[in-house]
Short mmCIF file of C-alpha atoms in Angstrom, two decimals:
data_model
loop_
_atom_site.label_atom_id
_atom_site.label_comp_id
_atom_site.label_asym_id
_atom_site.label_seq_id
_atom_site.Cartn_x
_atom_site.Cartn_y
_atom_site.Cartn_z
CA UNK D 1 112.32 96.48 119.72
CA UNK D 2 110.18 97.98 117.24
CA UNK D 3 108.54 100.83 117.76
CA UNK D 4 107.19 104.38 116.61
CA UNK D 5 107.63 107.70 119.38
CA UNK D 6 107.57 111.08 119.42
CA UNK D 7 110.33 113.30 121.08
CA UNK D 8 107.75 116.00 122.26
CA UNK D 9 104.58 115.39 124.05
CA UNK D 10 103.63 118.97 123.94
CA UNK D 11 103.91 121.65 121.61
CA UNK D 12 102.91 125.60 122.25
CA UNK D 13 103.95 127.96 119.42
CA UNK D 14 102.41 131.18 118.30
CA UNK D 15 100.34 132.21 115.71
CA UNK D 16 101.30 132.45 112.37
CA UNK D 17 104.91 130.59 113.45
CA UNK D 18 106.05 127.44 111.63
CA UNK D 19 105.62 124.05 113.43
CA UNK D 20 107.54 121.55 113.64
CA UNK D 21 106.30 118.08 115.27
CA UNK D 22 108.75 114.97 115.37
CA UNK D 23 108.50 111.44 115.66
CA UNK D 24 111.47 108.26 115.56
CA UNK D 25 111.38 104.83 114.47
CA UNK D 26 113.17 101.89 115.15
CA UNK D 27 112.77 99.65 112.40
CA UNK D 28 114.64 99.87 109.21
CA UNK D 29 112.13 97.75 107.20
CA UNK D 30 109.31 100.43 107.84
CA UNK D 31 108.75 101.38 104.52
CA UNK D 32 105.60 103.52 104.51
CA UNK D 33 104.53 106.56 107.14
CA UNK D 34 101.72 108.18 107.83
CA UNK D 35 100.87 111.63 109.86
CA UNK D 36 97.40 112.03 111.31
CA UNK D 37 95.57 114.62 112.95
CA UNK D 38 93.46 114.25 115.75
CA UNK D 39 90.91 117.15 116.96
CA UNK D 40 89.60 116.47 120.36
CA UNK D 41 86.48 114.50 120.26
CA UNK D 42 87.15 113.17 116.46
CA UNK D 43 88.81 110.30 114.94
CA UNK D 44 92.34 110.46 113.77
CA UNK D 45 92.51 112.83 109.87
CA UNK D 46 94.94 111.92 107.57
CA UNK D 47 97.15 114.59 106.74
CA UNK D 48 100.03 113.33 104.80
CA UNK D 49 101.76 110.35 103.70
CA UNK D 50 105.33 109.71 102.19
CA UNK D 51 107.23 105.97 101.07
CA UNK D 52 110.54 105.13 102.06
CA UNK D 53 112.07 105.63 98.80
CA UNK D 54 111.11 109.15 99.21
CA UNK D 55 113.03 112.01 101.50
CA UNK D 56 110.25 114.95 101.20
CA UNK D 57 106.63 115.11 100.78
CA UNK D 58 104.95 118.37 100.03
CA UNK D 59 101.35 119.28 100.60
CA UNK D 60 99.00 122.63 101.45
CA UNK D 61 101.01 124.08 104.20
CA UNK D 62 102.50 120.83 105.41
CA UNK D 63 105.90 119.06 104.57
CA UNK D 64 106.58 115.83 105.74
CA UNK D 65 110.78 114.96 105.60
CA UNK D 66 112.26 111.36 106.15
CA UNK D 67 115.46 110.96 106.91
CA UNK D 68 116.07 107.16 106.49
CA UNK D 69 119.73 106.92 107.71
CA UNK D 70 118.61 107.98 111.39
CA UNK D 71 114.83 106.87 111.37
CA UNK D 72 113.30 110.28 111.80
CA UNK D 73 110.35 111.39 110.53
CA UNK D 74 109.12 115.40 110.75
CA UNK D 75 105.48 117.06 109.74
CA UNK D 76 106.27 120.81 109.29
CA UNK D 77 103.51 123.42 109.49
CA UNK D 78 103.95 126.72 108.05
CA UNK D 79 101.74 129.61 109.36
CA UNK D 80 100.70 127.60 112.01
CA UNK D 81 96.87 128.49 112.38
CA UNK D 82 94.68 127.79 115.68
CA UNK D 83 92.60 125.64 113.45
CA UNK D 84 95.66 123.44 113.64
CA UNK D 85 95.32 122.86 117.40
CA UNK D 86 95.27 118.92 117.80
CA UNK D 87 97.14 115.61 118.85
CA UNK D 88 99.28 114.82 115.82
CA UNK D 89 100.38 111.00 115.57
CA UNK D 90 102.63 109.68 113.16
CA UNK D 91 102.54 106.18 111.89
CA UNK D 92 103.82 103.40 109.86
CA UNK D 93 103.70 100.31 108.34
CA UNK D 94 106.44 97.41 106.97
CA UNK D 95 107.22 95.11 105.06
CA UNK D 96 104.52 96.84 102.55
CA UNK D 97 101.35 95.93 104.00
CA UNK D 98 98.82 98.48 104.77
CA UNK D 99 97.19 96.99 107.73
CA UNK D 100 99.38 96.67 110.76
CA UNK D 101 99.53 100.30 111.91
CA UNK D 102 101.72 101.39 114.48
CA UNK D 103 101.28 104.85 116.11
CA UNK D 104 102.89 106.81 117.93
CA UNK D 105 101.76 108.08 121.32
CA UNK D 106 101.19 111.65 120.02
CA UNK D 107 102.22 115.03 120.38
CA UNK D 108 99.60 117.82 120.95
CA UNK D 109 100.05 120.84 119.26
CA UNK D 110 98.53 123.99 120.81
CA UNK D 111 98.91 127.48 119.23
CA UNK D 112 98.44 130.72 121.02
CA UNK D 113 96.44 133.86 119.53
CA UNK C 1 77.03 112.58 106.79
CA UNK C 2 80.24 110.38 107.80
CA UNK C 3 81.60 108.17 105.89
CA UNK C 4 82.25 105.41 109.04
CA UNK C 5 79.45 105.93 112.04
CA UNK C 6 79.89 104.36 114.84
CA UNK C 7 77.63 103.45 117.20
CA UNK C 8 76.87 104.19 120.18
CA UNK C 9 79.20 107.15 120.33
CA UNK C 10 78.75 107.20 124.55
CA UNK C 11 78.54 103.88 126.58
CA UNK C 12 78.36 103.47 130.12
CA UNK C 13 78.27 99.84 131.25
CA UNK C 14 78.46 97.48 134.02
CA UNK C 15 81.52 94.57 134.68
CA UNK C 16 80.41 91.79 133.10
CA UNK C 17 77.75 93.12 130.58
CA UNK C 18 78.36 92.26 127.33
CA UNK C 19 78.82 95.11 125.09
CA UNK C 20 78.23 95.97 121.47
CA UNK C 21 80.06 98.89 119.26
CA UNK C 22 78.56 98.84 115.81
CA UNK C 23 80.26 100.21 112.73
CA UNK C 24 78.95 101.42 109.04
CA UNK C 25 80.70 102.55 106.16
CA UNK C 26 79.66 104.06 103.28
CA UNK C 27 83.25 104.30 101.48
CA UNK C 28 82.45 100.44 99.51
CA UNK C 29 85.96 99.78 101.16
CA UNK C 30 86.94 96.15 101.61
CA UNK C 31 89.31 96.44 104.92
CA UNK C 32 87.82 97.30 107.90
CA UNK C 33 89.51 98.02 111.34
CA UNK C 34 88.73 98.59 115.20
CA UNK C 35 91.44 100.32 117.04
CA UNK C 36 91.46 101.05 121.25
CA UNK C 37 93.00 104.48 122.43
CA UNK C 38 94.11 105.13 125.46
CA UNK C 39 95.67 108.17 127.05
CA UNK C 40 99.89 107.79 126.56
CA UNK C 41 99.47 104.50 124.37
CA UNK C 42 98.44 105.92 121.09
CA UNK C 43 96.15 103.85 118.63
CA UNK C 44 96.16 99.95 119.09
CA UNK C 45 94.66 97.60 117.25
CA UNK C 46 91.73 95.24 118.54
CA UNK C 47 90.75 93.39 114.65
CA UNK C 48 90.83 93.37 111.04
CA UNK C 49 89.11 92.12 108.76
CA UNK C 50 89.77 92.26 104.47
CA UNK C 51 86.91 90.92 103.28
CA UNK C 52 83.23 89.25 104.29
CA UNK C 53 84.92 86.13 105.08
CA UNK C 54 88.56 87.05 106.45
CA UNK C 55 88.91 88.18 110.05
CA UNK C 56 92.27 88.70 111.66
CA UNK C 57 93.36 88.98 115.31
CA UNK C 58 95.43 92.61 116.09
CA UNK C 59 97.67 92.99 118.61
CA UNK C 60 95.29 93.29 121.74
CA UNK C 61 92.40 90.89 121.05
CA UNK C 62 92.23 89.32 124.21
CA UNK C 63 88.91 89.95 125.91
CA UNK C 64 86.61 91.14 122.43
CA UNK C 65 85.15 89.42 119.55
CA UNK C 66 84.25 90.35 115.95
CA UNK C 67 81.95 89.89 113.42
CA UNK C 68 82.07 91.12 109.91
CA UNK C 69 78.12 91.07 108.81
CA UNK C 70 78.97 92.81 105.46
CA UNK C 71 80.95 94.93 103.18
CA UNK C 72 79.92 97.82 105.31
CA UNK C 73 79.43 96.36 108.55
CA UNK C 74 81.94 95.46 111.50
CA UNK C 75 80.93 94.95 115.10
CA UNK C 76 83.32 94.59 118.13
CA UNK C 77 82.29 92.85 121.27
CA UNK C 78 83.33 92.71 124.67
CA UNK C 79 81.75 89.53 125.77
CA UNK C 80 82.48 90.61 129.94
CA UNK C 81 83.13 93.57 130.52
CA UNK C 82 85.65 94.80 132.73
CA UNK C 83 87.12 98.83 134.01
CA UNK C 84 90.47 98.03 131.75
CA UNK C 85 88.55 98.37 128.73
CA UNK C 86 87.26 101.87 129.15
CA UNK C 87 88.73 103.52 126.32
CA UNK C 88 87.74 105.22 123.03
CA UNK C 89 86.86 102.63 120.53
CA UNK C 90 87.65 103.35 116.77
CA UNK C 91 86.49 101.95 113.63
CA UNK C 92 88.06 102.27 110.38
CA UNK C 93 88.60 101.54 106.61
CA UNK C 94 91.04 100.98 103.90
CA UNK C 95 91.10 100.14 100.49
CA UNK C 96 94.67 99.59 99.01
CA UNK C 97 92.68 99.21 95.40
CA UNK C 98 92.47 102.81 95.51
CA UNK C 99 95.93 103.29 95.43
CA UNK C 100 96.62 104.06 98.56
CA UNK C 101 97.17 103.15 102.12
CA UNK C 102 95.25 105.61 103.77
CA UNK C 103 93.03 104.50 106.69
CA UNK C 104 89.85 106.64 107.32
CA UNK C 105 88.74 106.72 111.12
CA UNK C 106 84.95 106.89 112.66
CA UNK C 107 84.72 109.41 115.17
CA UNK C 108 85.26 107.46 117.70
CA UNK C 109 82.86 105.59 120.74
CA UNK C 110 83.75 106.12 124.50
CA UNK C 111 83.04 103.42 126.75
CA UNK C 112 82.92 103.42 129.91
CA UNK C 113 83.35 99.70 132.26
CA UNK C 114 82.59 100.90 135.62
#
């Protein structure tokens, strides 16, 4: 079936490491993804975004990679910060509407002093 | 200020009360969205709505109601209330005229159906 997961519910790293937070997808059509950040008690922060017909996405101190042939989708972190602890979620869409969101279940990210 | 307020932000109601989330924007985008989350199921979504007159079922719709007053304006309703919809309730906008696909998120209401 279709569907977007995550291969890590938790995440610990230190301070100042690199993160890396994955997610998988099932459906080849998916053609647009999304990572979101979610600090506890706020809504969901868009962080980055990259198409289908693109394999790396650069932005400040993230980098989103998608590797198409096995559905995976990455965010990186670099210099991982505890202003970075949150729930990250990726998402996507198909068929190139914007509307029909599907998340993932999330992966929460903590980082240690 | 925020761009998409939701109100209330805390709820605590009875079974069977009908219930009321309200939701503003002040982004002048056209696509508006309430999405349920729920501990280990991620971000689902209730309705959607493009424009004043288009409304659109998401994939859990059972058991609330819509109404798109304006632009800026989308309220979700649960009609009866029941303890499987406690969740955190979240509005949000789009605009794909901007050139994007981006979805901005309220911060979120909690209700509680005890």
């Amino acid at each position: 079936g279709e569907s977007v997961g995550l291969h890590l519910p938790t995440l610990s790293v230190q301070e100042g490491d690199n993160s890396i937070i994955n997610c998988a997808y099932s459906n080849s059509a998916s053609d647009y993804f999304i990572w979101y950040k979610q600090e506890s008690g706020k809504g969901p922060q868009f962080i980055i975004d990259i198409r289908s017909n693109m394999d790396k996405r650069q932005g400040q101190r993230v980098t989103v990679l998608l590797n198409k042939t096995v559905k995976h989708l990455s965010l990186q972190i670099a210099a991982t910060q505890p202003g970075d602890s949150a729930v990250y979620f990726c998402a996507e869409t198909r068929g190139g509407s914007n509307y029909k969101l599907t998340f993932g279940k999330g992966t929460l990210l903590t980082v240690n002093p | 200020d925020a761009d998409v307020t939701q109100t209330p932000r805390n709820r605590i109601t009875k079974t069977g009360k009908r219930i009321m989330l309200e939701c503003s924007q002040t982004k002048g985008h056209d696509r508006m969205y309430w999405y349920r989350q729920d501990p280990g199921l991620g971000l689902r979504l209730i309705y959607y709505s493009f424009d004043v007159k288009d409304i659109n079922k998401g994939e859990i719709s059972d058991g609330y109601s819509v109404s798109r007053q304006a632009q800026a304006k989308f309220s979700l309703s649960l009609e009866s209330a029941i303890p499987n919809q406690t969740a955190l309730y979240f509005c949000a906008t789009s605009d794909p005229g901007q050139g994007g696909n981006t979805i901005y998120f309220g911060e979120g209401s909690w209700l509680t159906v005890v």
